Structures are given as structure tokens and as C-alpha cells.
Amino acid sequence: DQQVKQNSPSLSVQEGRISILNCDYTNSMFDYFLWYKKYPAEGPTFLISISSIKDKNEDGRFTVFLNKSAKHLSLHIVPSQPGDSAVYFCAASAGGADGLTFGKGTHLIIQP
Amino acid sequence: GAVVSQHPSWVICKSGTSVKIECRSLDFQATTMFWYRQFPKQSLMLMATSNEGSKATYEQGVEKDKFLINHASLTLSTLTVTSAHPEDSSFYICSASGLAGGPPYNEQFFGPGTRLTVL
């Protein structure tokens, strides 16, 4: 039972354009959401997060949008750069000192 | 930023042997450490949560007698895979959190992972 879903295994975007990665969740207890970037055989690197009391959080080229009613969040990267090519994981937490529930990841490929 | 290390980075062992993986927070004190496992092309799955000085809390379906977790100090947690079998082959990743009593979300830092292959 996947509580965090990333339905696109891969996404190809041209350099300079906007990359939009999507994530859906089913557990209404989740109140904090995070995006991580991961290379093969390495641990995830934190990118950006958002609390359920907000609907948008921006950090440089990265913006995360949260639609609580739809239980959907998205990560926007603009402009996309070749170094952004990696696997992106959406993760969620239900509060307190809980571990994170991860999606399966989306492999983002930035084409020159 | 906070750094979390894991040792070894990869290990190959024979079926039936035990393997210990170390997770260290190098520049902060980790009140909580998490252990995750990732199978190829799958998501990271939380295995257990450990707080310094207390017993680990295991997720449903994770055998606590097989995956022994020790969080004896604020900078070190170990995961021991006992009597390893080929199906235990996976990528094991730890994360560490340094905030005491507060939401650890932004403060959860991941190690580089350990690739375990059981022959």
C-alpha cells in the first residue's frame, strides 16, 4: 500500500525549460512534505520542504506547491540545468519524530 | 552542513554470516537515527527508528531479531544484519536527526548508504 506515489518513473526536459515533478499521497495524517535528490549508490540530499499549513515554498530555482484538498504536491525546477539530472524522491512525515515515507522516485533527465 | 557517514560503503558476505553497518553523525549529536532500505528501482523503506539509549522501534514486517539496532551514543548507531541471506541484499541508508523534542524534518540528514550483497 503506497502512501506516497510518484507515478512518473522518468521525465525528460530540455535544458533551460521548467521541470515539474509530481507526487500524490493518501495518508491525511501527513503534515510535512520533503523533496530529495539522489544519485545512484548515494544517500538522498535534501532539497526543499513544505508544511501542510502552506501551499507554496520557494528556494532559488526550486518551488514546491502543495494542494491539500487534492493530496498532491509538485516540485518545479526552473530553469532546468544538466546538473539537475538525478532521481527525485518525494517524502512525507506524519509529525513528531517519525521516519519518512518515500515515493518510488522520478528519474529526471535534462537534455542539452 | 551536518554530515552523516556510514561504514562500510559496500560489503559482500556469505549466507549465514552477520554484518554490522555503522552510522555516525560527524558534527552534531543525533538524538534520533533512522534506518532505511532500498531495493533496486524502489523507494526507500523505513526499517526502524532508534533513539539514543533506548530500544529501537521497528516498522511492521521488519524482524527485530534479524536486524539488530544499537544507538549507544549520540553520534553512533549500528545495524547488524544477523544470519544474512541473499534476500537481505540491498542498499541500507541511515539518517540522523539532531533536534531534541521537535520536528526533525529539516534536520534529518542522510548517510551515503551501504551496499550489502549476500552470496
Tab-separated table of C-alpha atoms in Angstrom:
chain	number	residue	atom	x	y	z
A	1	ASP	CA	0.000	0.000	0.000
A	2	GLN	CA	1.899	3.015	-1.324
A	3	GLN	CA	1.046	6.029	0.782
A	4	VAL	CA	3.261	8.297	-1.302
A	5	LYS	CA	3.075	7.888	-5.047
A	6	GLN	CA	5.220	9.228	-7.819
A	7	ASN	CA	3.526	7.972	-10.941
A	8	SER	CA	6.161	9.069	-13.436
A	9	PRO	CA	9.234	6.822	-13.281
A	10	SER	CA	11.095	9.175	-15.579
A	11	LEU	CA	10.876	12.646	-17.056
A	12	SER	CA	12.931	14.207	-19.826
A	13	VAL	CA	13.218	18.013	-20.028
A	14	GLN	CA	15.238	20.300	-22.209
A	15	GLU	CA	17.883	22.423	-20.541
A	16	GLY	CA	16.551	25.854	-19.609
A	17	ARG	CA	12.930	24.745	-19.507
A	18	ILE	CA	10.813	24.038	-16.448
A	19	SER	CA	10.829	20.599	-14.839
A	20	ILE	CA	7.670	19.626	-12.965
A	21	LEU	CA	7.738	16.546	-10.778
A	22	ASN	CA	4.515	15.318	-9.242
A	23	CYS	CA	3.675	13.443	-6.076
A	24	ASP	CA	0.392	12.197	-4.606
A	25	TYR	CA	-0.293	10.926	-1.124
A	26	THR	CA	-3.115	9.071	0.556
A	27	ASN	CA	-2.460	9.461	4.280
A	28	SER	CA	-4.293	12.530	5.566
A	29	MET	CA	-2.121	12.451	8.692
A	30	PHE	CA	0.910	13.599	6.723
A	31	ASP	CA	1.684	17.176	7.660
A	32	TYR	CA	5.152	17.749	6.276
A	33	PHE	CA	6.496	17.017	2.841
A	34	LEU	CA	10.024	16.961	1.505
A	35	TRP	CA	11.813	16.546	-1.782
A	36	TYR	CA	15.161	14.792	-2.019
A	37	LYS	CA	17.614	14.415	-4.861
A	38	LYS	CA	19.522	11.164	-5.136
A	39	TYR	CA	22.335	9.792	-7.256
A	40	PRO	CA	22.951	6.028	-7.571
A	41	ALA	CA	24.751	4.462	-4.609
A	42	GLU	CA	24.486	7.669	-2.595
A	43	GLY	CA	22.208	8.850	0.177
A	44	PRO	CA	19.409	11.342	-0.557
A	45	THR	CA	20.179	15.051	-0.430
A	46	PHE	CA	17.515	17.352	0.985
A	47	LEU	CA	16.200	19.917	-1.484
A	48	ILE	CA	13.127	21.659	-0.164
A	49	SER	CA	10.199	21.042	2.148
A	50	ILE	CA	6.735	22.358	2.873
A	51	SER	CA	4.454	22.282	5.870
A	52	SER	CA	0.784	21.442	5.436
A	53	ILE	CA	-0.139	24.932	6.625
A	54	LYS	CA	1.403	26.397	3.478
A	55	ASP	CA	0.643	25.936	-0.179
A	56	LYS	CA	3.921	27.137	-1.635
A	57	ASN	CA	7.564	27.290	-0.665
A	58	GLU	CA	10.318	28.667	-2.834
A	59	ASP	CA	14.089	28.338	-2.635
A	60	GLY	CA	16.079	29.614	-5.572
A	61	ARG	CA	15.253	27.559	-8.659
A	62	PHE	CA	13.126	25.152	-6.644
A	63	THR	CA	9.483	25.704	-5.740
A	64	VAL	CA	7.197	23.197	-4.083
A	65	PHE	CA	3.415	23.517	-4.344
A	66	LEU	CA	1.001	21.719	-2.041
A	67	ASN	CA	-2.686	21.110	-2.778
A	68	LYS	CA	-4.055	19.569	0.399
A	69	SER	CA	-7.565	19.005	-0.894
A	70	ALA	CA	-6.173	17.003	-3.798
A	71	LYS	CA	-3.433	15.420	-1.658
A	72	HIS	CA	-0.974	16.444	-4.322
A	73	LEU	CA	2.335	18.229	-4.359
A	74	SER	CA	4.717	19.178	-7.096
A	75	LEU	CA	8.297	20.313	-7.411
A	76	HIS	CA	9.129	22.917	-10.025
A	77	ILE	CA	12.695	23.453	-11.154
A	78	VAL	CA	13.302	26.461	-13.349
A	79	PRO	CA	15.443	26.843	-15.300
A	80	SER	CA	16.490	23.208	-15.509
A	81	GLN	CA	20.215	22.568	-15.655
A	82	PRO	CA	22.223	19.477	-16.660
A	83	GLY	CA	23.321	19.007	-13.048
A	84	ASP	CA	19.693	18.535	-12.084
A	85	SER	CA	19.688	15.117	-13.738
A	86	ALA	CA	19.090	12.648	-10.892
A	87	VAL	CA	16.338	10.686	-9.195
A	88	TYR	CA	13.952	12.849	-7.184
A	89	PHE	CA	12.091	11.411	-4.224
A	90	CYS	CA	9.026	12.848	-2.614
A	91	ALA	CA	8.749	12.074	1.116
A	92	ALA	CA	6.184	12.724	3.800
A	93	SER	CA	6.001	12.697	7.561
A	94	ALA	CA	3.077	12.404	9.962
A	95	GLY	CA	4.619	14.516	12.643
A	96	GLY	CA	6.695	14.140	15.770
A	97	ALA	CA	9.932	12.258	15.378
A	98	ASP	CA	8.650	9.882	12.717
A	99	GLY	CA	10.705	8.480	9.924
A	100	LEU	CA	9.839	9.451	6.389
A	101	THR	CA	7.613	7.672	3.885
A	102	PHE	CA	9.116	7.883	0.429
A	103	GLY	CA	7.689	7.621	-3.063
A	104	LYS	CA	9.401	5.435	-5.671
A	105	GLY	CA	11.176	8.355	-7.257
A	106	THR	CA	11.209	10.050	-10.649
A	107	HIS	CA	14.314	9.951	-12.788
A	108	LEU	CA	14.765	13.437	-14.210
A	109	ILE	CA	16.885	13.713	-17.338
A	110	ILE	CA	17.900	17.165	-18.507
A	111	GLN	CA	18.774	17.190	-22.178
A	112	PRO	CA	21.169	19.786	-23.578
B	1	GLY	CA	26.040	21.405	6.886
B	2	ALA	CA	25.624	18.321	9.022
B	3	VAL	CA	27.485	15.248	7.856
B	4	VAL	CA	26.484	11.639	8.343
B	5	SER	CA	28.854	8.845	7.443
B	6	GLN	CA	28.327	5.122	7.004
B	7	HIS	CA	30.818	2.314	7.138
B	8	PRO	CA	31.395	0.196	5.209
B	9	SER	CA	30.190	1.675	1.921
B	10	TRP	CA	29.837	-1.802	0.478
B	11	VAL	CA	30.156	-5.317	1.825
B	12	ILE	CA	29.937	-8.804	0.388
B	13	CYS	CA	29.342	-11.682	2.754
B	14	LYS	CA	28.454	-15.354	2.721
B	15	SER	CA	24.989	-16.547	3.540
B	16	GLY	CA	24.563	-17.224	7.249
B	17	THR	CA	27.090	-14.682	8.463
B	18	SER	CA	26.360	-11.424	10.292
B	19	VAL	CA	27.219	-7.969	9.041
B	20	LYS	CA	27.464	-4.762	11.052
B	21	ILE	CA	26.895	-1.351	9.477
B	22	GLU	CA	27.854	1.822	11.318
B	23	CYS	CA	26.182	5.196	11.022
B	24	ARG	CA	27.894	8.229	12.503
B	25	SER	CA	26.897	11.857	12.800
B	26	LEU	CA	30.205	13.655	12.417
B	27	ASP	CA	29.479	17.199	13.518
B	28	PHE	CA	26.292	17.083	15.527
B	29	GLN	CA	24.649	14.978	18.174
B	30	ALA	CA	21.915	12.777	16.776
B	31	THR	CA	19.096	12.185	19.208
B	32	THR	CA	17.271	10.046	16.668
B	33	MET	CA	18.606	7.851	13.904
B	34	PHE	CA	16.589	6.106	11.240
B	35	TRP	CA	17.465	3.087	9.144
B	36	TYR	CA	16.080	2.681	5.638
B	37	ARG	CA	16.439	0.013	2.984
B	38	GLN	CA	16.195	0.495	-0.739
B	39	PHE	CA	15.777	-2.300	-3.268
B	40	PRO	CA	16.629	-1.608	-6.931
B	41	LYS	CA	14.250	0.848	-8.539
B	42	GLN	CA	12.174	1.013	-5.385
B	43	SER	CA	11.603	3.683	-2.803
B	44	LEU	CA	13.447	3.950	0.469
B	45	MET	CA	11.577	1.939	3.078
B	46	LEU	CA	11.843	2.863	6.728
B	47	MET	CA	13.014	-0.111	8.762
B	48	ALA	CA	13.367	1.288	12.260
B	49	THR	CA	13.741	4.366	14.395
B	50	SER	CA	16.261	4.484	17.202
B	51	ASN	CA	16.725	6.977	19.977
B	52	GLU	CA	19.955	7.170	21.913
B	53	GLY	CA	19.909	4.929	24.944
B	54	SER	CA	16.617	3.203	24.223
B	55	LYS	CA	15.345	0.286	22.181
B	56	ALA	CA	14.662	0.787	18.519
B	57	THR	CA	11.120	0.938	17.166
B	58	TYR	CA	10.699	-1.347	14.181
B	59	GLU	CA	8.286	-0.902	11.294
B	60	GLN	CA	5.733	-3.568	10.607
B	61	GLY	CA	7.241	-6.526	8.784
B	62	VAL	CA	10.822	-5.839	9.883
B	63	GLU	CA	12.238	-8.604	12.080
B	64	LYS	CA	13.862	-7.059	15.113
B	65	ASP	CA	15.817	-10.227	15.871
B	66	LYS	CA	17.290	-10.221	12.404
B	67	PHE	CA	18.091	-6.521	12.167
B	68	LEU	CA	19.696	-5.562	15.463
B	69	ILE	CA	19.976	-1.836	16.063
B	70	ASN	CA	22.122	-0.250	18.723
B	71	HIS	CA	22.168	3.512	19.331
B	72	ALA	CA	24.626	3.591	22.196
B	73	SER	CA	25.821	7.166	21.810
B	74	LEU	CA	24.615	10.436	20.340
B	75	THR	CA	26.933	10.052	17.363
B	76	LEU	CA	26.772	6.351	16.553
B	77	SER	CA	24.116	3.848	15.607
B	78	THR	CA	24.796	0.362	14.300
B	79	LEU	CA	22.658	-2.013	12.271
B	80	THR	CA	23.617	-5.677	12.423
B	81	VAL	CA	22.103	-7.998	9.850
B	82	THR	CA	22.215	-11.387	11.533
B	83	SER	CA	22.360	-14.674	9.635
B	84	ALA	CA	22.236	-12.804	6.360
B	85	HIS	CA	20.602	-14.406	3.332
B	86	PRO	CA	20.621	-13.397	-0.344
B	87	GLU	CA	17.201	-11.751	0.010
B	88	ASP	CA	18.782	-9.319	2.515
B	89	SER	CA	20.960	-7.929	-0.275
B	90	SER	CA	20.002	-4.287	-0.525
B	91	PHE	CA	21.136	-0.699	-0.109
B	92	TYR	CA	20.933	0.323	3.545
B	93	ILE	CA	20.803	4.030	4.348
B	94	CYS	CA	20.755	5.733	7.722
B	95	SER	CA	19.669	9.222	8.595
B	96	ALA	CA	20.257	11.260	11.705
B	97	SER	CA	18.239	13.939	13.392
B	98	GLY	CA	19.652	16.428	15.823
B	99	LEU	CA	16.650	18.251	17.230
B	100	ALA	CA	15.549	17.051	20.643
B	101	GLY	CA	11.811	17.127	21.165
B	102	GLY	CA	10.981	18.963	17.993
B	103	PRO	CA	10.094	18.111	14.407
B	104	PRO	CA	13.169	16.679	12.776
B	105	TYR	CA	12.055	17.172	9.231
B	106	ASN	CA	14.580	19.677	8.014
B	107	GLU	CA	17.179	18.277	10.325
B	108	GLN	CA	17.143	14.701	9.024
B	109	PHE	CA	20.477	14.166	7.264
B	110	PHE	CA	21.215	11.046	5.294
B	111	GLY	CA	24.351	8.957	5.124
B	112	PRO	CA	25.811	7.800	1.805
B	113	GLY	CA	24.438	4.283	2.177
B	114	THR	CA	25.889	0.774	2.405
B	115	ARG	CA	25.517	-1.745	-0.381
B	116	LEU	CA	25.139	-5.253	1.072
B	117	THR	CA	25.476	-8.285	-1.165
B	118	VAL	CA	24.888	-11.684	0.378
B	119	LEU	CA	26.183	-14.614	-1.657
